[in-house]
PDB file of C-alpha atoms in Angstrom:
ATOM      1  CA  MET A 920     -40.694 -80.195  -3.405  1.00  0.00           C
ATOM      2  CA  SER A 921     -44.637 -79.947  -3.956  1.00  0.00           C
ATOM      3  CA  ARG A 922     -45.365 -79.220  -0.335  1.00  0.00           C
ATOM      4  CA  ILE A 923     -42.857 -75.944  -0.815  1.00  0.00           C
ATOM      5  CA  LEU A 924     -44.752 -74.868  -3.492  1.00  0.00           C
ATOM      6  CA  TYR A 925     -47.664 -75.464  -1.937  1.00  0.00           C
ATOM      7  CA  TRP A 926     -47.189 -73.558   1.041  1.00  0.00           C
ATOM      8  CA  PHE A 927     -46.208 -70.634  -1.090  1.00  0.00           C
ATOM      9  CA  LEU A 928     -48.420 -70.061  -2.954  1.00  0.00           C
ATOM     10  CA  MET A 929     -50.852 -70.315   0.384  1.00  0.00           C
ATOM     11  CA  ILE A 930     -49.016 -67.554   1.693  1.00  0.00           C
ATOM     12  CA  ILE A 931     -49.739 -65.597  -1.646  1.00  0.00           C
ATOM     13  CA  GLN A 932     -53.603 -66.329  -1.424  1.00  0.00           C
ATOM     14  CA  ARG A 933     -53.625 -64.809   2.051  1.00  0.00           C
ATOM     15  CA  ASP A 934     -51.528 -61.227   1.157  1.00  0.00           C
ATOM     16  CA  THR A 935     -53.693 -60.476  -2.243  1.00  0.00           C
ATOM     17  CA  GLY A 936     -56.879 -61.646   0.103  1.00  0.00           C
ATOM     18  CA  GLU A 937     -60.698 -60.939  -1.652  1.00  0.00           C
ATOM     19  CA  LYS A 938     -59.105 -58.250  -4.088  1.00  0.00           C
ATOM     20  CA  GLY A 939     -56.180 -61.164  -5.010  1.00  0.00           C
ATOM     21  CA  PHE A 940     -57.164 -64.447  -6.996  1.00  0.00           C
ATOM     22  CA  ARG A 941     -58.592 -67.561  -5.777  1.00  0.00           C
ATOM     23  CA  THR A 942     -58.205 -70.821  -6.187  1.00  0.00           C
ATOM     24  CA  SER A 943     -59.550 -74.601  -5.384  1.00  0.00           C
ATOM     25  CA  TYR A 944     -57.503 -77.092  -4.244  1.00  0.00           C
ATOM     26  CA  ALA A 945     -57.435 -79.451  -7.171  1.00  0.00           C
ATOM     27  CA  GLU A 946     -56.195 -75.787  -8.871  1.00  0.00           C
ATOM     28  CA  ARG A 947     -53.648 -75.751  -6.971  1.00  0.00           C
ATOM     29  CA  MET A 948     -52.476 -78.891  -7.116  1.00  0.00           C
ATOM     30  CA  SER A 949     -52.851 -79.082 -10.215  1.00  0.00           C
ATOM     31  CA  PHE A 950     -50.447 -76.147 -10.773  1.00  0.00           C
ATOM     32  CA  ILE A 951     -48.032 -77.120  -8.238  1.00  0.00           C
ATOM     33  CA  ASN A 952     -47.881 -80.478 -10.024  1.00  0.00           C
ATOM     34  CA  SER A 953     -46.786 -78.416 -13.847  1.00  0.00           C
ATOM     35  CA  PHE A 954     -44.751 -75.912 -11.514  1.00  0.00           C
ATOM     36  CA  SER A 955     -42.439 -78.849  -9.251  1.00  0.00           C
ATOM     37  CA  ARG A 956     -43.032 -80.081 -13.402  1.00  0.00           C
ATOM     38  CA  SER A 957     -41.139 -78.259 -15.305  1.00  0.00           C
ATOM     39  CA  ILE A 958     -38.497 -76.905 -12.212  1.00  0.00           C
ATOM     40  CA  ASN A 959     -38.062 -81.058 -12.392  1.00  0.00           C
ATOM     41  CA  LEU A 960     -36.664 -80.619 -16.289  1.00  0.00           C
ATOM     42  CA  ILE A 961     -34.665 -77.536 -16.022  1.00  0.00           C
ATOM     43  CA  PHE A 962     -32.969 -79.434 -13.137  1.00  0.00           C
ATOM     44  CA  LEU A 963     -32.762 -82.435 -15.396  1.00  0.00           C
ATOM     45  CA  PHE A 964     -31.016 -80.661 -18.277  1.00  0.00           C
ATOM     46  CA  VAL A 965     -28.773 -78.917 -15.939  1.00  0.00           C
ATOM     47  CA  ILE A 966     -27.141 -82.161 -14.990  1.00  0.00           C
ATOM     48  CA  ILE A 967     -27.872 -83.533 -19.196  1.00  0.00           C
ATOM     49  CA  SER A 968     -25.642 -81.197 -19.853  1.00  0.00           C
ATOM     50  CA  THR A 969     -23.340 -81.405 -17.054  1.00  0.00           C
ATOM     51  CA  CYS A 970     -22.732 -84.700 -18.293  1.00  0.00           C
ATOM     52  CA  VAL A 971     -22.520 -84.409 -20.882  1.00  0.00           C
ATOM     53  CA  ARG A 972     -19.627 -81.781 -20.841  1.00  0.00           C
ATOM     54  CA  ALA A 973     -18.382 -83.985 -18.503  1.00  0.00           C
ATOM     55  CA  GLN A 974     -17.912 -86.522 -20.558  1.00  0.00           C
ATOM     56  CA  GLU A 975     -16.412 -84.037 -23.709  1.00  0.00           C
ATOM     57  CA  ASP A 976     -13.620 -82.689 -21.038  1.00  0.00           C
ATOM     58  CA  ARG A 977     -12.255 -86.732 -20.050  1.00  0.00           C
ATOM     59  CA  LYS A 978     -12.834 -87.321 -24.172  1.00  0.00           C
ATOM     60  CA  LEU A 979     -10.493 -85.041 -25.414  1.00  0.00           C
ATOM     61  CA  LEU A 980      -8.267 -85.512 -21.932  1.00  0.00           C
ATOM     62  CA  ARG A 981      -8.086 -88.843 -23.613  1.00  0.00           C
ATOM     63  CA  GLU A 982      -7.691 -88.017 -27.066  1.00  0.00           C
ATOM     64  CA  GLY A 983      -4.876 -85.823 -24.724  1.00  0.00           C
ATOM     65  CA  ASN A 984      -3.180 -88.702 -23.428  1.00  0.00           C
ATOM     66  CA  LYS A 985      -2.886 -90.961 -26.835  1.00  0.00           C
ATOM     67  CA  ASN A 986      -1.537 -87.993 -28.024  1.00  0.00           C
ATOM     68  CA  TYR A 987       1.222 -87.403 -25.368  1.00  0.00           C
ATOM     69  CA  LYS A 988       1.366 -91.731 -25.355  1.00  0.00           C
ATOM     70  CA  ALA A 989       2.374 -91.080 -29.718  1.00  0.00           C
ATOM     71  CA  GLY A 990       5.071 -88.472 -29.352  1.00  0.00           C
ATOM     72  CA  LYS A 991       2.171 -85.833 -30.799  1.00  0.00           C
ATOM     73  CA  PHE A 992       3.123 -83.646 -28.824  1.00  0.00           C
ATOM     74  CA  SER A 993       1.791 -79.991 -30.433  1.00  0.00           C
ATOM     75  CA  ASP A 994      -1.629 -82.462 -31.002  1.00  0.00           C
ATOM     76  CA  ALA A 995      -1.954 -83.652 -26.845  1.00  0.00           C
ATOM     77  CA  GLU A 996      -1.507 -79.942 -26.184  1.00  0.00           C
ATOM     78  CA  ILE A 997      -4.229 -78.794 -28.150  1.00  0.00           C
ATOM     79  CA  ASN A 998      -6.424 -81.065 -26.323  1.00  0.00           C
ATOM     80  CA  TYR A 999      -5.366 -80.874 -23.275  1.00  0.00           C
ATOM     81  CA  ARG A1000      -6.203 -76.507 -23.985  1.00  0.00           C
ATOM     82  CA  LYS A1001      -9.330 -77.621 -25.471  1.00  0.00           C
ATOM     83  CA  ALA A1002     -10.496 -80.146 -22.579  1.00  0.00           C
ATOM     84  CA  LEU A1003      -9.973 -77.192 -20.166  1.00  0.00           C
ATOM     85  CA  GLU A1004     -11.958 -75.031 -21.961  1.00  0.00           C
ATOM     86  CA  LYS A1005     -14.605 -77.433 -20.385  1.00  0.00           C
ATOM     87  CA  ASN A1006     -13.907 -77.275 -17.466  1.00  0.00           C
ATOM     88  CA  LYS A1007     -11.466 -75.347 -16.088  1.00  0.00           C
ATOM     89  CA  ASP A1008     -10.740 -76.275 -12.763  1.00  0.00           C
ATOM     90  CA  SER A1009      -9.741 -79.932 -14.404  1.00  0.00           C
ATOM     91  CA  PHE A1010      -6.351 -81.137 -12.843  1.00  0.00           C
ATOM     92  CA  VAL A1011      -5.658 -83.590 -15.180  1.00  0.00           C
ATOM     93  CA  GLY A1012      -6.179 -80.642 -17.933  1.00  0.00           C
ATOM     94  CA  GLU A1013      -3.377 -78.368 -16.349  1.00  0.00           C
ATOM     95  CA  PHE A1014      -1.221 -81.411 -14.950  1.00  0.00           C
ATOM     96  CA  ASN A1015      -0.724 -82.976 -19.046  1.00  0.00           C
ATOM     97  CA  LEU A1016      -0.948 -79.504 -20.364  1.00  0.00           C
ATOM     98  CA  GLY A1017       2.427 -78.669 -18.743  1.00  0.00           C
ATOM     99  CA  ASP A1018       3.683 -81.981 -19.313  1.00  0.00           C
ATOM    100  CA  ALA A1019       3.121 -81.223 -23.001  1.00  0.00           C
ATOM    101  CA  LEU A1020       4.853 -77.805 -23.513  1.00  0.00           C
ATOM    102  CA  TYR A1021       8.215 -79.024 -21.850  1.00  0.00           C
ATOM    103  CA  LYS A1022       8.091 -81.967 -23.892  1.00  0.00           C
ATOM    104  CA  GLN A1023       7.923 -79.191 -27.209  1.00  0.00           C
ATOM    105  CA  GLY A1024      10.240 -76.581 -25.003  1.00  0.00           C
ATOM    106  CA  LYS A1025       8.189 -74.196 -23.893  1.00  0.00           C
ATOM    107  CA  TYR A1026       9.672 -74.202 -20.560  1.00  0.00           C
ATOM    108  CA  ASP A1027       8.603 -70.784 -19.647  1.00  0.00           C
ATOM    109  CA  GLU A1028       5.485 -71.613 -20.503  1.00  0.00           C
ATOM    110  CA  SER A1029       5.600 -75.173 -19.009  1.00  0.00           C
ATOM    111  CA  ILE A1030       7.222 -73.236 -15.649  1.00  0.00           C
ATOM    112  CA  GLU A1031       3.875 -70.753 -15.411  1.00  0.00           C
ATOM    113  CA  GLN A1032       1.594 -73.625 -15.557  1.00  0.00           C
ATOM    114  CA  PHE A1033       3.334 -75.669 -13.098  1.00  0.00           C
ATOM    115  CA  LYS A1034       3.213 -72.551 -10.574  1.00  0.00           C
ATOM    116  CA  ASN A1035      -0.188 -72.815 -11.210  1.00  0.00           C
ATOM    117  CA  LEU A1036      -0.639 -75.863 -10.334  1.00  0.00           C
ATOM    118  CA  THR A1037       1.395 -75.208  -6.935  1.00  0.00           C
ATOM    119  CA  GLY A1038      -1.071 -72.517  -5.831  1.00  0.00           C
ATOM    120  CA  LYS A1039      -3.710 -74.616  -6.616  1.00  0.00           C
ATOM    121  CA  LEU A1040      -3.146 -78.503  -4.962  1.00  0.00           C
ATOM    122  CA  LYS A1041      -3.348 -78.662  -1.135  1.00  0.00           C
ATOM    123  CA  ASP A1042      -3.035 -82.621  -2.381  1.00  0.00           C
ATOM    124  CA  LYS A1043       1.098 -83.358  -0.547  1.00  0.00           C
ATOM    125  CA  ARG A1044       1.462 -86.348  -3.698  1.00  0.00           C
ATOM    126  CA  THR A1045       0.407 -83.735  -5.981  1.00  0.00           C
ATOM    127  CA  LEU A1046       2.030 -81.210  -4.834  1.00  0.00           C
ATOM    128  CA  ALA A1047       5.032 -82.730  -5.228  1.00  0.00           C
ATOM    129  CA  GLN A1048       4.913 -84.034  -8.602  1.00  0.00           C
ATOM    130  CA  ALA A1049       3.881 -80.324  -9.252  1.00  0.00           C
ATOM    131  CA  TYR A1050       7.160 -79.058  -7.386  1.00  0.00           C
ATOM    132  CA  HIS A1051       8.980 -81.808  -9.358  1.00  0.00           C
ATOM    133  CA  ASN A1052       7.870 -80.932 -12.708  1.00  0.00           C
ATOM    134  CA  LEU A1053       8.363 -77.565 -11.928  1.00  0.00           C
ATOM    135  CA  GLY A1054      12.131 -77.600 -10.718  1.00  0.00           C
ATOM    136  CA  ASN A1055      12.349 -79.206 -14.326  1.00  0.00           C
ATOM    137  CA  ALA A1056      11.395 -77.069 -16.486  1.00  0.00           C
ATOM    138  CA  TYR A1057      13.683 -74.005 -14.952  1.00  0.00           C
ATOM    139  CA  LEU A1058      16.790 -76.990 -15.047  1.00  0.00           C
ATOM    140  CA  GLN A1059      15.578 -76.891 -18.953  1.00  0.00           C
ATOM    141  CA  ASN A1060      15.720 -73.320 -19.135  1.00  0.00           C
ATOM    142  CA  LYS A1061      19.375 -72.786 -16.453  1.00  0.00           C
ATOM    143  CA  LYS A1062      17.136 -71.147 -14.134  1.00  0.00           C
ATOM    144  CA  TYR A1063      19.500 -73.402 -11.038  1.00  0.00           C
ATOM    145  CA  GLU A1064      18.996 -71.588  -8.387  1.00  0.00           C
ATOM    146  CA  GLU A1065      15.027 -71.042  -9.027  1.00  0.00           C
ATOM    147  CA  SER A1066      15.122 -75.330  -9.864  1.00  0.00           C
ATOM    148  CA  ILE A1067      17.046 -75.921  -6.761  1.00  0.00           C
ATOM    149  CA  GLN A1068      13.986 -74.257  -5.218  1.00  0.00           C
ATOM    150  CA  ALA A1069      11.125 -75.772  -6.425  1.00  0.00           C
ATOM    151  CA  PHE A1070      13.389 -79.904  -5.935  1.00  0.00           C
ATOM    152  CA  LYS A1071      13.069 -78.114  -1.999  1.00  0.00           C
ATOM    153  CA  GLN A1072       9.977 -77.875  -1.830  1.00  0.00           C
ATOM    154  CA  SER A1073       8.983 -80.647  -3.743  1.00  0.00           C
ATOM    155  CA  LEU A1074      11.166 -82.942  -0.993  1.00  0.00           C
ATOM    156  CA  LYS A1075       9.394 -80.990   1.587  1.00  0.00           C
ATOM    157  CA  ASN A1076       5.860 -82.027   0.951  1.00  0.00           C
ATOM    158  CA  GLN A1077       7.689 -85.479  -0.364  1.00  0.00           C
ATOM    159  CA  PRO A1078      10.963 -85.978   1.372  1.00  0.00           C
ATOM    160  CA  ALA A1079      11.275 -89.589   0.529  1.00  0.00           C
ATOM    161  CA  ASP A1080      11.665 -89.136  -3.475  1.00  0.00           C
ATOM    162  CA  GLY A1081      15.043 -90.391  -4.818  1.00  0.00           C
ATOM    163  CA  GLU A1082      14.580 -88.456  -8.397  1.00  0.00           C
ATOM    164  CA  THR A1083      13.643 -85.319  -6.773  1.00  0.00           C
ATOM    165  CA  LYS A1084      17.250 -86.059  -5.121  1.00  0.00           C
ATOM    166  CA  TYR A1085      19.267 -86.921  -7.225  1.00  0.00           C
ATOM    167  CA  ASN A1086      17.342 -83.987 -10.161  1.00  0.00           C
ATOM    168  CA  MET A1087      18.404 -81.670  -7.198  1.00  0.00           C
ATOM    169  CA  ALA A1088      21.951 -82.547  -6.845  1.00  0.00           C
ATOM    170  CA  TYR A1089      22.232 -82.522 -10.562  1.00  0.00           C
ATOM    171  CA  ALA A1090      20.883 -78.992 -10.351  1.00  0.00           C
ATOM    172  CA  GLN A1091      23.960 -77.640  -7.651  1.00  0.00           C
ATOM    173  CA  ALA A1092      26.489 -79.267  -9.844  1.00  0.00           C
ATOM    174  CA  MET A1093      25.041 -77.125 -12.192  1.00  0.00           C
ATOM    175  CA  LEU A1094      24.837 -74.202 -10.120  1.00  0.00           C
ATOM    176  CA  LYS A1095      28.777 -74.383  -8.421  1.00  0.00           C
ATOM    177  CA  LYS A1096      29.957 -74.969 -12.582  1.00  0.00           C
ATOM    178  CA  GLN A1097      28.148 -71.619 -14.495  1.00  0.00           C
ATOM    179  CA  GLN A1098      29.338 -69.969 -11.122  1.00  0.00           C
ATOM    180  CA  GLU A1099      32.647 -70.857 -12.163  1.00  0.00           C
ATOM    181  CA  GLN A1100      32.098 -70.183 -15.760  1.00  0.00           C
ATOM    182  CA  GLN A1101      30.867 -66.613 -15.473  1.00  0.00           C
ATOM    183  CA  LYS A1102      34.197 -65.531 -12.727  1.00  0.00           C
ATOM    184  CA  GLN A1103      36.381 -67.405 -15.114  1.00  0.00           C
ATOM    185  CA  GLN A1104      34.604 -64.849 -17.983  1.00  0.00           C
ATOM    186  CA  GLN A1105      34.978 -62.312 -15.476  1.00  0.00           C
ATOM    187  CA  GLN A1106      38.635 -61.918 -14.869  1.00  0.00           C
ATOM    188  CA  ASN A1107      38.918 -63.171 -18.783  1.00  0.00           C
ATOM    189  CA  LYS A1108      37.434 -59.676 -19.485  1.00  0.00           C
ATOM    190  CA  ASP A1109      39.248 -58.459 -17.342  1.00  0.00           C
ATOM    191  CA  GLN A1110      42.544 -59.395 -17.882  1.00  0.00           C
ATOM    192  CA  LYS A1111      41.390 -57.824 -21.257  1.00  0.00           C
ATOM    193  CA  GLN A1112      41.019 -54.497 -19.948  1.00  0.00           C
ATOM    194  CA  ASP A1113      43.899 -54.252 -18.026  1.00  0.00           C
ATOM    195  CA  GLN A1114      45.221 -55.190 -21.593  1.00  0.00           C
ATOM    196  CA  LYS A1115      44.271 -52.616 -24.128  1.00  0.00           C
ATOM    197  CA  LYS A1116      44.788 -50.794 -20.992  1.00  0.00           C
ATOM    198  CA  ASP A1117      48.752 -51.582 -20.547  1.00  0.00           C
ATOM    199  CA  GLU A1118      48.553 -51.398 -25.090  1.00  0.00           C
ATOM    200  CA  LYS A1119      47.155 -48.016 -24.859  1.00  0.00           C
ATOM    201  CA  LYS A1120      49.844 -47.374 -22.321  1.00  0.00           C
ATOM    202  CA  ASP A1121      52.533 -48.365 -24.236  1.00  0.00           C
ATOM    203  CA  GLN A1122      51.657 -47.192 -27.150  1.00  0.00           C
ATOM    204  CA  LYS A1123      51.781 -43.400 -25.836  1.00  0.00           C
ATOM    205  CA  GLN A1124      55.016 -44.317 -24.704  1.00  0.00           C
ATOM    206  CA  ASP A1125      56.131 -45.201 -27.543  1.00  0.00           C
ATOM    207  CA  GLN A1126      55.029 -42.146 -29.063  1.00  0.00           C
ATOM    208  CA  ASN A1127      56.362 -39.535 -26.062  1.00  0.00           C
ATOM    209  CA  LYS A1128      59.887 -40.949 -27.168  1.00  0.00           C
ATOM    210  CA  GLU A1129      59.590 -40.614 -31.197  1.00  0.00           C
ATOM    211  CA  ASN A1130      57.892 -37.261 -30.114  1.00  0.00           C
ATOM    212  CA  GLN A1131      61.079 -36.214 -28.088  1.00  0.00           C
ATOM    213  CA  LYS A1132      63.667 -38.178 -30.574  1.00  0.00           C
ATOM    214  CA  ASP A1133      62.694 -36.068 -33.021  1.00  0.00           C
ATOM    215  CA  GLN A1134      62.609 -32.497 -31.039  1.00  0.00           C
ATOM    216  CA  LYS A1135      66.663 -33.352 -30.219  1.00  0.00           C
ATOM    217  CA  GLN A1136      66.849 -34.285 -33.126  1.00  0.00           C
ATOM    218  CA  ASP A1137      65.244 -30.182 -35.005  1.00  0.00           C
ATOM    219  CA  LYS A1138      67.766 -28.691 -31.793  1.00  0.00           C
ATOM    220  CA  GLN A1139      70.784 -30.647 -32.803  1.00  0.00           C
ATOM    221  CA  GLN A1140      69.913 -29.993 -36.929  1.00  0.00           C
ATOM    222  CA  ALA A1141      69.272 -26.151 -35.792  1.00  0.00           C
ATOM    223  CA  GLN A1142      72.988 -26.053 -33.394  1.00  0.00           C
ATOM    224  CA  GLN A1143      74.381 -27.455 -36.121  1.00  0.00           C
ATOM    225  CA  GLN A1144      76.902 -25.267 -37.431  1.00  0.00           C
ATOM    226  CA  PRO A1145      79.721 -25.219 -39.765  1.00  0.00           C
ATOM    227  CA  LYS A1146      83.378 -25.717 -38.651  1.00  0.00           C
ATOM    228  CA  ILE A1147      86.510 -23.499 -39.964  1.00  0.00           C
ATOM    229  CA  SER A1148      90.000 -24.418 -39.944  1.00  0.00           C
ATOM    230  CA  LYS A1149      92.261 -21.394 -38.396  1.00  0.00           C
ATOM    231  CA  GLU A1150      94.100 -22.588 -42.641  1.00  0.00           C
ATOM    232  CA  ASP A1151      90.658 -22.155 -44.472  1.00  0.00           C
ATOM    233  CA  ALA A1152      89.935 -18.698 -42.563  1.00  0.00           C
ATOM    234  CA  GLN A1153      92.533 -16.911 -42.839  1.00  0.00           C
ATOM    235  CA  ARG A1154      92.663 -18.014 -46.514  1.00  0.00           C
ATOM    236  CA  MET A1155      89.239 -16.848 -46.332  1.00  0.00           C
ATOM    237  CA  LEU A1156      90.152 -13.347 -44.622  1.00  0.00           C
ATOM    238  CA  GLU A1157      93.993 -12.580 -47.514  1.00  0.00           C
ATOM    239  CA  ALA A1158      91.139 -12.888 -49.940  1.00  0.00           C
ATOM    240  CA  LEU A1159      88.812 -10.178 -48.265  1.00  0.00           C
ATOM    241  CA  ASN A1160      91.763  -8.273 -47.722  1.00  0.00           C
ATOM    242  CA  LYS A1161      92.797  -8.715 -51.569  1.00  0.00           C
ATOM    243  CA  GLN A1162      89.434  -7.360 -52.848  1.00  0.00           C
ATOM    244  CA  GLU A1163      89.409  -4.776 -51.096  1.00  0.00           C
ATOM    245  CA  LYS A1164      92.861  -3.326 -52.377  1.00  0.00           C
ATOM    246  CA  ASP A1165      92.489  -4.622 -56.156  1.00  0.00           C
ATOM    247  CA  LEU A1166      88.603  -2.132 -55.409  1.00  0.00           C
ATOM    248  CA  GLN A1167      90.600   0.531 -53.533  1.00  0.00           C
ATOM    249  CA  LYS A1168      93.772   0.720 -56.558  1.00  0.00           C
ATOM    250  CA  LYS A1169      90.916   0.271 -58.900  1.00  0.00           C
ATOM    251  CA  MET A1170      90.023   3.351 -58.070  1.00  0.00           C
ATOM    252  CA  GLY A1171      93.090   4.832 -57.987  1.00  0.00           C
ATOM    253  CA  LYS A1172      94.108   4.690 -61.236  1.00  0.00           C
ATOM    254  CA  LYS A1173      91.273   6.834 -61.948  1.00  0.00           C
ATOM    255  CA  GLU A1174      92.022  10.489 -64.748  1.00  0.00           C
ATOM    256  CA  ALA A1175      91.557  13.675 -63.007  1.00  0.00           C
ATOM    257  CA  VAL A1176      90.569  15.990 -64.407  1.00  0.00           C
ATOM    258  CA  ARG A1177      93.288  18.686 -65.480  1.00  0.00           C
ATOM    259  CA  VAL A1178      92.854  22.780 -65.721  1.00  0.00           C
ATOM    260  CA  SER A1179      94.535  24.863 -66.729  1.00  0.00           C
ATOM    261  CA  VAL A1180      94.888  28.637 -65.166  1.00  0.00           C
ATOM    262  CA  GLU A1181      96.388  31.426 -66.817  1.00  0.00           C
ATOM    263  CA  LYS A1182      97.711  33.877 -64.572  1.00  0.00           C
ATOM    264  CA  ASP A1183      96.331  37.598 -64.941  1.00  0.00           C
ATOM    265  CA  TRP A1184      99.306  40.241 -64.981  1.00  0.00           C
TER     266      TRP A1184
END
């Protein structure tokens, strides 16, 4: 580094010429040594800072792991998140955070965590583990189709994993059961709708029959007339004739006005 700084100063002096600054060899070397020490201090500070952050990161991960083993998954999540703040590229922090979220029943967040991980990982073994956990999170969320696809991806990277095979078979069985239940629910729904339609149709038919019955009764009552026997009709006629004769007889008994007429001889 000192040699590089020396040649750098020589170039500057050549370009500036006589009007620029000129220094002796001793002065140049003193400057180079001083500058080199400053650079070394900066590098040392960066290295120390990095080491400190790494130590803090690992400490938080250890605390998170301790919480996880003790079943304190919420505390573990907090420590894993703090560790990721120190080192956002920490594979262990991201993976363990997904596990802690899963253990708390935060399946949607766990799914997002492992989905992000699968896009970053290259190692087949860790990629298979991430897909396995992603499949489990989907399984708990009853998203069986997505779960099966995640398990398939896990088996592509680790074909001999028996636990993944078992979980995928279980997810397939649950998917079949879910589809049958949905089919039965749809049939029940259709049956209820048909039953309601039939009930409405029967009610309408009953109402029409009732209306027709009422109309028929009204028509029969309107057309119905009291029946009179021949004898009753004869007696009524005779009574009317008698009343008429009595009326005429009364009119005939009325005295006439008498007018005396004297003859004019």
